[in-house]
Amino acid sequence: MELLVCIAGNFMLSYLRYAIYGIVKKTPFMPLEWHGGFIMEIILPGDVSYIINKLEEAGHEAYAVGGCVRDTLLGREPLDWDITTSAEPLFVKSCFRRTIDTGIKHGTVTVMIGDTGYEVTTYRIDGKYEDGRHPENVEFTSNLRLDLGRRDFTVNAMAYNDRDGLIDEFNGLSDLKDGIIRCVGNPGSRFDEDALRMLRAVRFSAQLGFSIEDKTKQAAMERAGNLEKISAERIRTELSKLLVSKHPGKIREAYNTGMTKVFLPEFDKMMETVQHNPHHIYTVGEHSVRSIEIMGCFLRDCGNSTGNSSNFIPEDVFKQAEEFKAGIDKKHQLMLCLVMLLHDIAKPEVMSVDENGTGHFYGHPQKGEEMAENILKRLSFDNNTVSIVKRLVKYHDYRIVPAKRTVRRAVSKIGSDIMEMLFLVQYADILAQNPVTFEEKLGNLKGVIIKYKEIIEEETPLCIKDLDIDGNDLINAGIKPGPEIGRVLGELLDIVLEEPGQNKKDILLSHAKEIAGI
């Protein structure tokens, strides 16, 4: 629908430009006929046109290709522009003043225009894939269709330049219109070449909101086990993009096709664990997926609907989430999505059922912290991500009474650096549970947040470094250097958390001497 609106909105302007294109050859775009009779356009950035024109003037073909063409047709801003050409790498290098040998063995040269790099890759045919990851060799070709035919999905296998317009050998435009992710050619062959393409299909489905074509999905189900051949780093990249996409719930497709069983078997256990608890109406896994969808909605300004009619965010909660997310960058957004994926990861491991048939999950946050750390390290996430995610998993179910005293102690214990992230986690967790239980839990959390804001505004001391005294003051007061200093400072903080007005140097020195027995 978005695409049709975009096309219709540009119809008249595109039509006029189309009419004069034959007269004014320098027009920086080529109108394209849409199957339904609409006309749309692709406007190449000046640098991209310059590179393409330079190669064409030298007697070679050149086109913008892949994701930049796809995104432009969808009315989106491409993250980068890739160019494919019949010119071989050394010839490309000779045409431009500044180049970088990015992957010259495989035909890729980065052309630098100012501070921006553009990857220019020679048409190529991939050799035999022995390991399900990369070809043994590549062969350069002068045939654009052969180059496009080696690509993963039809929507990524289109090329464009101003002279020839859109080159769409595999009906990618039609699949864009229909919202379909479909392999180029035989899907089994594409996945045998690179098993990661199966997870990429799910990721593109999540980013674009498309469905995966049946034969493509079936081929993935038959070959899901081949993901074992893929490095943790490549899996991590695709999983991360999926989780922060507009439709993170598409991770269900990775589960249904058997992919998560390979790289995240703990998730499969979650999907299959019924909670038998009045606070929950979903399996552990489905609850977690819904919480990711809700977190995504908090982070993406998508209002109070997550795209799933059974997930609804109250307006006041959404406004509060808006305030907290203001200071959260993209890296921390990924961390929050990872927390929602993993916050209940230990429930299947610790679950017990009492004599009334009610499920309990005692100790799951602590066990979950351990499991989350192991999973994130297994998937090669960086240490900072591991550290923050596991802390949030540990405290995601931490109950705080909405009183300043208990909130101060909670912030001191958990860490002020992640408190606002924790509030988002707890909101998403609650809203993915049984709606019957929402009101009381949300009310308590709102009360805690009110007290938290008051504490921050009052600049209340919350950690040892906030004390109006330090280790040197204690040493000067006659307390022996070493572990005793840390012990005394800890007890002083405990006093101040109870009564912030005690945070005065002379009062703290008096307490310190009493604590140290001097």
mmCIF file of N, CA, C and O in Angstrom, residues 82-168:
data_model
loop_
_atom_site.group_PDB
_atom_site.id
_atom_site.type_symbol
_atom_site.label_atom_id
_atom_site.label_comp_id
_atom_site.label_asym_id
_atom_site.label_seq_id
_atom_site.Cartn_x
_atom_site.Cartn_y
_atom_site.Cartn_z
ATOM 1 N N ASP A 82 25.538 0.439 -4.461
ATOM 2 C CA ASP A 82 26.501 -0.466 -5.068
ATOM 3 C C ASP A 82 26.360 -0.415 -6.587
ATOM 4 O O ASP A 82 25.262 -0.239 -7.125
ATOM 5 N N ILE A 83 27.470 -0.590 -7.241
ATOM 6 C CA ILE A 83 27.499 -0.506 -8.706
ATOM 7 C C ILE A 83 28.101 -1.787 -9.266
ATOM 8 O O ILE A 83 29.082 -2.312 -8.730
ATOM 9 N N THR A 84 27.505 -2.297 -10.326
ATOM 10 C CA THR A 84 28.044 -3.470 -11.009
ATOM 11 C C THR A 84 28.430 -3.065 -12.428
ATOM 12 O O THR A 84 27.784 -2.197 -13.034
ATOM 13 N N THR A 85 29.487 -3.661 -12.955
ATOM 14 C CA THR A 85 30.019 -3.228 -14.252
ATOM 15 C C THR A 85 30.649 -4.384 -15.018
ATOM 16 O O THR A 85 31.077 -5.382 -14.424
ATOM 17 N N SER A 86 30.709 -4.222 -16.327
ATOM 18 C CA SER A 86 31.403 -5.208 -17.157
ATOM 19 C C SER A 86 32.911 -4.997 -17.120
ATOM 20 O O SER A 86 33.691 -5.862 -17.544
ATOM 21 N N ALA A 87 33.363 -3.858 -16.606
ATOM 22 C CA ALA A 87 34.799 -3.561 -16.527
ATOM 23 C C ALA A 87 35.457 -4.381 -15.431
ATOM 24 O O ALA A 87 34.889 -4.536 -14.343
ATOM 25 N N GLU A 88 36.637 -4.881 -15.697
ATOM 26 C CA GLU A 88 37.349 -5.655 -14.684
ATOM 27 C C GLU A 88 38.033 -4.708 -13.690
ATOM 28 O O GLU A 88 38.234 -3.515 -13.971
ATOM 29 N N PRO A 89 38.372 -5.235 -12.514
ATOM 30 C CA PRO A 89 38.836 -4.374 -11.415
ATOM 31 C C PRO A 89 39.987 -3.427 -11.761
ATOM 32 O O PRO A 89 39.945 -2.245 -11.397
ATOM 33 N N LEU A 90 41.001 -3.911 -12.435
ATOM 34 C CA LEU A 90 42.154 -3.055 -12.746
ATOM 35 C C LEU A 90 41.753 -1.922 -13.673
ATOM 36 O O LEU A 90 42.283 -0.805 -13.562
ATOM 37 N N PHE A 91 40.815 -2.184 -14.586
ATOM 38 C CA PHE A 91 40.343 -1.119 -15.468
ATOM 39 C C PHE A 91 39.554 -0.094 -14.666
ATOM 40 O O PHE A 91 39.688 1.114 -14.878
ATOM 41 N N VAL A 92 38.728 -0.559 -13.737
ATOM 42 C CA VAL A 92 37.976 0.362 -12.882
ATOM 43 C C VAL A 92 38.939 1.278 -12.134
ATOM 44 O O VAL A 92 38.744 2.494 -12.059
ATOM 45 N N LYS A 93 40.004 0.686 -11.593
ATOM 46 C CA LYS A 93 40.990 1.471 -10.847
ATOM 47 C C LYS A 93 41.620 2.548 -11.729
ATOM 48 O O LYS A 93 41.902 3.663 -11.257
ATOM 49 N N SER A 94 41.811 2.232 -12.994
ATOM 50 C CA SER A 94 42.461 3.180 -13.894
ATOM 51 C C SER A 94 41.560 4.366 -14.246
ATOM 52 O O SER A 94 42.041 5.396 -14.712
ATOM 53 N N CYS A 95 40.262 4.216 -14.013
ATOM 54 C CA CYS A 95 39.313 5.267 -14.398
ATOM 55 C C CYS A 95 39.115 6.338 -13.325
ATOM 56 O O CYS A 95 38.561 7.403 -13.611
ATOM 57 N N PHE A 96 39.551 6.031 -12.110
ATOM 58 C CA PHE A 96 39.254 6.947 -10.999
ATOM 59 C C PHE A 96 40.520 7.266 -10.207
ATOM 60 O O PHE A 96 41.415 6.430 -10.083
ATOM 61 N N ARG A 97 40.556 8.462 -9.690
ATOM 62 C CA ARG A 97 41.764 8.953 -9.024
ATOM 63 C C ARG A 97 42.015 8.241 -7.704
ATOM 64 O O ARG A 97 43.142 7.906 -7.379
ATOM 65 N N ARG A 98 40.964 7.983 -6.921
ATOM 66 C CA ARG A 98 41.129 7.365 -5.594
ATOM 67 C C ARG A 98 40.279 6.102 -5.511
ATOM 68 O O ARG A 98 39.051 6.156 -5.640
ATOM 69 N N THR A 99 40.943 4.980 -5.299
ATOM 70 C CA THR A 99 40.232 3.706 -5.144
ATOM 71 C C THR A 99 40.867 2.898 -4.021
ATOM 72 O O THR A 99 42.018 3.129 -3.643
ATOM 73 N N ILE A 100 40.091 1.959 -3.501
ATOM 74 C CA ILE A 100 40.571 1.051 -2.467
ATOM 75 C C ILE A 100 40.292 -0.375 -2.917
ATOM 76 O O ILE A 100 39.192 -0.687 -3.389
ATOM 77 N N ASP A 101 41.282 -1.246 -2.770
ATOM 78 C CA ASP A 101 41.119 -2.645 -3.182
ATOM 79 C C ASP A 101 40.333 -3.407 -2.107
ATOM 80 O O ASP A 101 40.877 -4.219 -1.365
ATOM 81 N N THR A 102 39.041 -3.165 -2.049
ATOM 82 C CA THR A 102 38.205 -3.760 -1.012
ATOM 83 C C THR A 102 38.195 -5.282 -1.087
ATOM 84 O O THR A 102 38.345 -5.982 -0.086
ATOM 85 N N GLY A 103 37.952 -5.795 -2.263
ATOM 86 C CA GLY A 103 37.924 -7.245 -2.475
ATOM 87 C C GLY A 103 38.257 -7.536 -3.921
ATOM 88 O O GLY A 103 37.467 -8.157 -4.647
ATOM 89 N N ILE A 104 39.415 -7.060 -4.330
ATOM 90 C CA ILE A 104 39.760 -7.076 -5.753
ATOM 91 C C ILE A 104 39.806 -8.494 -6.321
ATOM 92 O O ILE A 104 39.503 -8.733 -7.486
ATOM 93 N N LYS A 105 40.135 -9.481 -5.487
ATOM 94 C CA LYS A 105 40.167 -10.878 -5.932
ATOM 95 C C LYS A 105 38.790 -11.337 -6.396
ATOM 96 O O LYS A 105 38.662 -12.156 -7.314
ATOM 97 N N HIS A 106 37.759 -10.797 -5.746
ATOM 98 C CA HIS A 106 36.388 -11.160 -6.108
ATOM 99 C C HIS A 106 35.715 -10.078 -6.948
ATOM 100 O O HIS A 106 34.496 -10.084 -7.132
ATOM 101 N N GLY A 107 36.519 -9.130 -7.441
ATOM 102 C CA GLY A 107 36.008 -8.161 -8.403
ATOM 103 C C GLY A 107 35.550 -6.844 -7.834
ATOM 104 O O GLY A 107 34.991 -6.029 -8.564
ATOM 105 N N THR A 108 35.765 -6.578 -6.540
ATOM 106 C CA THR A 108 35.235 -5.360 -5.921
ATOM 107 C C THR A 108 36.320 -4.321 -5.670
ATOM 108 O O THR A 108 37.337 -4.611 -5.037
ATOM 109 N N VAL A 109 36.065 -3.134 -6.169
ATOM 110 C CA VAL A 109 36.923 -1.971 -5.931
ATOM 111 C C VAL A 109 36.038 -0.876 -5.342
ATOM 112 O O VAL A 109 34.920 -0.665 -5.811
ATOM 113 N N THR A 110 36.513 -0.216 -4.295
ATOM 114 C CA THR A 110 35.760 0.910 -3.740
ATOM 115 C C THR A 110 36.285 2.194 -4.359
ATOM 116 O O THR A 110 37.468 2.507 -4.249
ATOM 117 N N VAL A 111 35.394 2.918 -5.018
ATOM 118 C CA VAL A 111 35.739 4.204 -5.625
ATOM 119 C C VAL A 111 35.394 5.301 -4.626
ATOM 120 O O VAL A 111 34.259 5.384 -4.152
ATOM 121 N N MET A 112 36.368 6.125 -4.303
ATOM 122 C CA MET A 112 36.170 7.198 -3.332
ATOM 123 C C MET A 112 35.828 8.496 -4.056
ATOM 124 O O MET A 112 36.568 8.960 -4.935
ATOM 125 N N ILE A 113 34.683 9.059 -3.686
ATOM 126 C CA ILE A 113 34.296 10.378 -4.177
ATOM 127 C C ILE A 113 34.169 11.258 -2.939
ATOM 128 O O ILE A 113 33.234 11.109 -2.159
ATOM 129 N N GLY A 114 35.135 12.130 -2.732
ATOM 130 C CA GLY A 114 35.173 12.885 -1.485
ATOM 131 C C GLY A 114 35.427 11.925 -0.338
ATOM 132 O O GLY A 114 36.356 11.113 -0.380
ATOM 133 N N ASP A 115 34.588 11.969 0.672
ATOM 134 C CA ASP A 115 34.741 11.077 1.827
ATOM 135 C C ASP A 115 33.857 9.839 1.730
ATOM 136 O O ASP A 115 33.822 9.039 2.671
ATOM 137 N N THR A 116 33.148 9.681 0.636
ATOM 138 C CA THR A 116 32.206 8.572 0.487
ATOM 139 C C THR A 116 32.753 7.511 -0.456
ATOM 140 O O THR A 116 33.305 7.834 -1.516
ATOM 141 N N GLY A 117 32.610 6.258 -0.046
ATOM 142 C CA GLY A 117 33.062 5.152 -0.881
ATOM 143 C C GLY A 117 31.901 4.445 -1.559
ATOM 144 O O GLY A 117 30.837 4.254 -0.963
ATOM 145 N N TYR A 118 32.093 4.036 -2.805
ATOM 146 C CA TYR A 118 31.081 3.305 -3.566
ATOM 147 C C TYR A 118 31.709 2.012 -4.082
ATOM 148 O O TYR A 118 32.723 2.057 -4.800
ATOM 149 N N GLU A 119 31.124 0.884 -3.705
ATOM 150 C CA GLU A 119 31.660 -0.400 -4.149
ATOM 151 C C GLU A 119 31.270 -0.647 -5.608
ATOM 152 O O GLU A 119 30.090 -0.628 -5.961
ATOM 153 N N VAL A 120 32.284 -0.883 -6.433
ATOM 154 C CA VAL A 120 32.083 -1.178 -7.852
ATOM 155 C C VAL A 120 32.583 -2.598 -8.081
ATOM 156 O O VAL A 120 33.771 -2.885 -7.877
ATOM 157 N N THR A 121 31.700 -3.478 -8.503
ATOM 158 C CA THR A 121 32.038 -4.902 -8.634
ATOM 159 C C THR A 121 31.821 -5.375 -10.059
ATOM 160 O O THR A 121 30.783 -5.096 -10.671
ATOM 161 N N THR A 122 32.801 -6.088 -10.575
ATOM 162 C CA THR A 122 32.720 -6.638 -11.921
ATOM 163 C C THR A 122 31.671 -7.748 -12.000
ATOM 164 O O THR A 122 31.528 -8.543 -11.069
ATOM 165 N N TYR A 123 30.919 -7.798 -13.127
ATOM 166 C CA TYR A 123 29.999 -8.909 -13.331
ATOM 167 C C TYR A 123 30.765 -10.203 -13.088
ATOM 168 O O TYR A 123 31.895 -10.367 -13.566
ATOM 169 N N ARG A 124 30.140 -11.132 -12.397
ATOM 170 C CA ARG A 124 30.873 -12.363 -12.123
ATOM 171 C C ARG A 124 29.929 -13.561 -12.032
ATOM 172 O O ARG A 124 28.726 -13.421 -11.820
ATOM 173 N N ILE A 125 30.521 -14.726 -12.165
ATOM 174 C CA ILE A 125 29.825 -16.000 -11.967
ATOM 175 C C ILE A 125 30.546 -16.702 -10.829
ATOM 176 O O ILE A 125 31.775 -16.823 -10.843
ATOM 177 N N ASP A 126 29.812 -17.121 -9.827
ATOM 178 C CA ASP A 126 30.422 -17.814 -8.702
ATOM 179 C C ASP A 126 30.751 -19.253 -9.064
ATOM 180 O O ASP A 126 29.962 -19.940 -9.726
ATOM 181 N N GLY A 127 31.917 -19.717 -8.596
ATOM 182 C CA GLY A 127 32.295 -21.109 -8.804
ATOM 183 C C GLY A 127 31.526 -22.031 -7.878
ATOM 184 O O GLY A 127 30.577 -21.636 -7.196
ATOM 185 N N LYS A 128 31.963 -23.250 -7.769
ATOM 186 C CA LYS A 128 31.273 -24.250 -6.959
ATOM 187 C C LYS A 128 31.405 -23.926 -5.472
ATOM 188 O O LYS A 128 32.441 -23.505 -4.997
ATOM 189 N N TYR A 129 30.281 -24.099 -4.759
ATOM 190 C CA TYR A 129 30.271 -23.898 -3.305
ATOM 191 C C TYR A 129 30.475 -25.247 -2.633
ATOM 192 O O TYR A 129 29.602 -26.108 -2.664
ATOM 193 N N GLU A 130 31.632 -25.437 -2.022
ATOM 194 C CA GLU A 130 31.929 -26.711 -1.369
ATOM 195 C C GLU A 130 31.504 -26.726 0.099
ATOM 196 O O GLU A 130 31.190 -27.765 0.657
ATOM 197 N N ASP A 131 31.497 -25.555 0.734
ATOM 198 C CA ASP A 131 31.272 -25.505 2.182
ATOM 199 C C ASP A 131 29.967 -24.837 2.589
ATOM 200 O O ASP A 131 29.707 -24.644 3.763
ATOM 201 N N GLY A 132 29.120 -24.486 1.627
ATOM 202 C CA GLY A 132 27.864 -23.841 1.963
ATOM 203 C C GLY A 132 28.039 -22.440 2.495
ATOM 204 O O GLY A 132 27.147 -21.901 3.151
ATOM 205 N N ARG A 133 29.174 -21.827 2.216
ATOM 206 C CA ARG A 133 29.432 -20.474 2.722
ATOM 207 C C ARG A 133 29.922 -19.524 1.641
ATOM 208 O O ARG A 133 29.449 -18.415 1.524
ATOM 209 N N HIS A 134 30.921 -19.967 0.836
ATOM 210 C CA HIS A 134 31.448 -19.090 -0.199
ATOM 211 C C HIS A 134 32.018 -19.932 -1.336
ATOM 212 O O HIS A 134 32.386 -21.096 -1.148
ATOM 213 N N PRO A 135 32.058 -19.346 -2.551
ATOM 214 C CA PRO A 135 32.523 -20.115 -3.713
ATOM 215 C C PRO A 135 34.026 -20.362 -3.665
ATOM 216 O O PRO A 135 34.784 -19.580 -3.092
ATOM 217 N N GLU A 136 34.433 -21.478 -4.297
ATOM 218 C CA GLU A 136 35.863 -21.770 -4.382
ATOM 219 C C GLU A 136 36.583 -20.723 -5.215
ATOM 220 O O GLU A 136 37.732 -20.402 -4.966
ATOM 221 N N ASN A 137 35.892 -20.193 -6.213
ATOM 222 C CA ASN A 137 36.479 -19.171 -7.077
ATOM 223 C C ASN A 137 35.361 -18.390 -7.750
ATOM 224 O O ASN A 137 34.180 -18.780 -7.689
ATOM 225 N N VAL A 138 35.712 -17.246 -8.331
ATOM 226 C CA VAL A 138 34.752 -16.480 -9.118
ATOM 227 C C VAL A 138 35.335 -16.265 -10.510
ATOM 228 O O VAL A 138 36.559 -16.215 -10.687
ATOM 229 N N GLU A 139 34.436 -16.156 -11.473
ATOM 230 C CA GLU A 139 34.851 -15.947 -12.864
ATOM 231 C C GLU A 139 34.181 -14.675 -13.363
ATOM 232 O O GLU A 139 32.957 -14.526 -13.259
ATOM 233 N N PHE A 140 34.961 -13.749 -13.878
ATOM 234 C CA PHE A 140 34.385 -12.521 -14.408
ATOM 235 C C PHE A 140 33.663 -12.809 -15.720
ATOM 236 O O PHE A 140 34.040 -13.710 -16.479
ATOM 237 N N THR A 141 32.612 -12.036 -15.982
ATOM 238 C CA THR A 141 31.817 -12.223 -17.191
ATOM 239 C C THR A 141 31.415 -10.860 -17.732
ATOM 240 O O THR A 141 31.454 -9.857 -17.009
ATOM 241 N N SER A 142 31.018 -10.819 -18.958
ATOM 242 C CA SER A 142 30.532 -9.571 -19.565
ATOM 243 C C SER A 142 29.013 -9.570 -19.661
ATOM 244 O O SER A 142 28.414 -8.657 -20.224
ATOM 245 N N ASN A 143 28.382 -10.588 -19.064
ATOM 246 C CA ASN A 143 26.935 -10.787 -19.185
ATOM 247 C C ASN A 143 26.247 -10.372 -17.875
ATOM 248 O O ASN A 143 26.375 -11.040 -16.856
ATOM 249 N N LEU A 144 25.504 -9.287 -17.921
ATOM 250 C CA LEU A 144 24.825 -8.790 -16.727
ATOM 251 C C LEU A 144 23.825 -9.806 -16.188
ATOM 252 O O LEU A 144 23.703 -9.992 -14.974
ATOM 253 N N ARG A 145 23.105 -10.483 -17.068
ATOM 254 C CA ARG A 145 22.085 -11.430 -16.605
ATOM 255 C C ARG A 145 22.707 -12.549 -15.775
ATOM 256 O O ARG A 145 22.143 -12.988 -14.769
ATOM 257 N N LEU A 146 23.889 -13.011 -16.176
ATOM 258 C CA LEU A 146 24.561 -14.058 -15.406
ATOM 259 C C LEU A 146 24.934 -13.543 -14.019
ATOM 260 O O LEU A 146 24.856 -14.276 -13.034
ATOM 261 N N ASP A 147 25.339 -12.277 -13.943
ATOM 262 C CA ASP A 147 25.682 -11.699 -12.647
ATOM 263 C C ASP A 147 24.443 -11.580 -11.766
ATOM 264 O O ASP A 147 24.471 -11.945 -10.577
ATOM 265 N N LEU A 148 23.354 -11.095 -12.318
ATOM 266 C CA LEU A 148 22.122 -10.961 -11.540
ATOM 267 C C LEU A 148 21.586 -12.327 -11.120
ATOM 268 O O LEU A 148 20.995 -12.474 -10.045
ATOM 269 N N GLY A 149 21.818 -13.337 -11.943
ATOM 270 C CA GLY A 149 21.300 -14.674 -11.672
ATOM 271 C C GLY A 149 21.958 -15.380 -10.510
ATOM 272 O O GLY A 149 21.433 -16.382 -10.012
ATOM 273 N N ARG A 150 23.102 -14.886 -10.051
ATOM 274 C CA ARG A 150 23.774 -15.508 -8.908
ATOM 275 C C ARG A 150 23.331 -14.901 -7.583
ATOM 276 O O ARG A 150 23.714 -15.375 -6.515
ATOM 277 N N ARG A 151 22.489 -13.873 -7.641
ATOM 278 C CA ARG A 151 22.104 -13.161 -6.417
ATOM 279 C C ARG A 151 21.014 -13.918 -5.665
ATOM 280 O O ARG A 151 20.403 -14.846 -6.181
ATOM 281 N N ASP A 152 20.778 -13.506 -4.410
ATOM 282 C CA ASP A 152 19.916 -14.304 -3.528
ATOM 283 C C ASP A 152 18.438 -14.232 -3.846
ATOM 284 O O ASP A 152 17.797 -15.245 -4.145
ATOM 285 N N PHE A 153 17.857 -13.020 -3.831
ATOM 286 C CA PHE A 153 16.412 -12.885 -3.968
ATOM 287 C C PHE A 153 16.064 -11.949 -5.123
ATOM 288 O O PHE A 153 16.833 -11.041 -5.448
ATOM 289 N N THR A 154 14.910 -12.168 -5.717
ATOM 290 C CA THR A 154 14.520 -11.395 -6.901
ATOM 291 C C THR A 154 14.497 -9.902 -6.615
ATOM 292 O O THR A 154 14.861 -9.101 -7.486
ATOM 293 N N VAL A 155 14.078 -9.519 -5.409
ATOM 294 C CA VAL A 155 13.996 -8.080 -5.100
ATOM 295 C C VAL A 155 15.380 -7.457 -4.962
ATOM 296 O O VAL A 155 15.502 -6.227 -4.945
ATOM 297 N N ASN A 156 16.411 -8.284 -4.851
ATOM 298 C CA ASN A 156 17.790 -7.799 -4.767
ATOM 299 C C ASN A 156 18.548 -8.009 -6.072
ATOM 300 O O ASN A 156 19.758 -7.797 -6.116
ATOM 301 N N ALA A 157 17.851 -8.444 -7.118
ATOM 302 C CA ALA A 157 18.514 -8.811 -8.372
ATOM 303 C C ALA A 157 18.106 -7.886 -9.512
ATOM 304 O O ALA A 157 17.987 -8.313 -10.663
ATOM 305 N N MET A 158 17.877 -6.626 -9.204
ATOM 306 C CA MET A 158 17.543 -5.630 -10.229
ATOM 307 C C MET A 158 18.673 -4.626 -10.367
ATOM 308 O O MET A 158 19.367 -4.320 -9.391
ATOM 309 N N ALA A 159 18.837 -4.130 -11.586
ATOM 310 C CA ALA A 159 19.880 -3.141 -11.858
ATOM 311 C C ALA A 159 19.253 -1.954 -12.591
ATOM 312 O O ALA A 159 18.203 -2.076 -13.223
ATOM 313 N N TYR A 160 19.933 -0.824 -12.516
ATOM 314 C CA TYR A 160 19.373 0.386 -13.139
ATOM 315 C C TYR A 160 20.480 1.349 -13.546
ATOM 316 O O TYR A 160 21.456 1.549 -12.834
ATOM 317 N N ASN A 161 20.308 1.938 -14.742
ATOM 318 C CA ASN A 161 21.041 3.147 -15.088
ATOM 319 C C ASN A 161 20.131 4.032 -15.929
ATOM 320 O O ASN A 161 19.054 3.608 -16.371
ATOM 321 N N ASP A 162 20.538 5.271 -16.127
ATOM 322 C CA ASP A 162 19.666 6.227 -16.809
ATOM 323 C C ASP A 162 19.467 5.884 -18.280
ATOM 324 O O ASP A 162 18.435 6.226 -18.860
ATOM 325 N N ARG A 163 20.430 5.223 -18.873
ATOM 326 C CA ARG A 163 20.337 4.909 -20.301
ATOM 327 C C ARG A 163 19.376 3.763 -20.574
ATOM 328 O O ARG A 163 18.514 3.831 -21.451
ATOM 329 N N ASP A 164 19.484 2.695 -19.813
ATOM 330 C CA ASP A 164 18.694 1.492 -20.091
ATOM 331 C C ASP A 164 17.475 1.334 -19.193
ATOM 332 O O ASP A 164 16.636 0.463 -19.419
ATOM 333 N N GLY A 165 17.385 2.153 -18.149
ATOM 334 C CA GLY A 165 16.271 2.004 -17.228
ATOM 335 C C GLY A 165 16.457 0.806 -16.310
ATOM 336 O O GLY A 165 17.576 0.409 -16.000
ATOM 337 N N LEU A 166 15.367 0.214 -15.889
ATOM 338 C CA LEU A 166 15.405 -0.908 -14.953
ATOM 339 C C LEU A 166 15.651 -2.219 -15.690
ATOM 340 O O LEU A 166 14.960 -2.553 -16.640
ATOM 341 N N ILE A 167 16.642 -2.954 -15.216
ATOM 342 C CA ILE A 167 16.912 -4.300 -15.730
ATOM 343 C C ILE A 167 16.371 -5.278 -14.687
ATOM 344 O O ILE A 167 16.898 -5.380 -13.575
ATOM 345 N N ASP A 168 15.310 -5.977 -15.039
ATOM 346 C CA ASP A 168 14.610 -6.845 -14.092
ATOM 347 C C ASP A 168 14.389 -8.209 -14.744
ATOM 348 O O ASP A 168 13.304 -8.526 -15.222
#
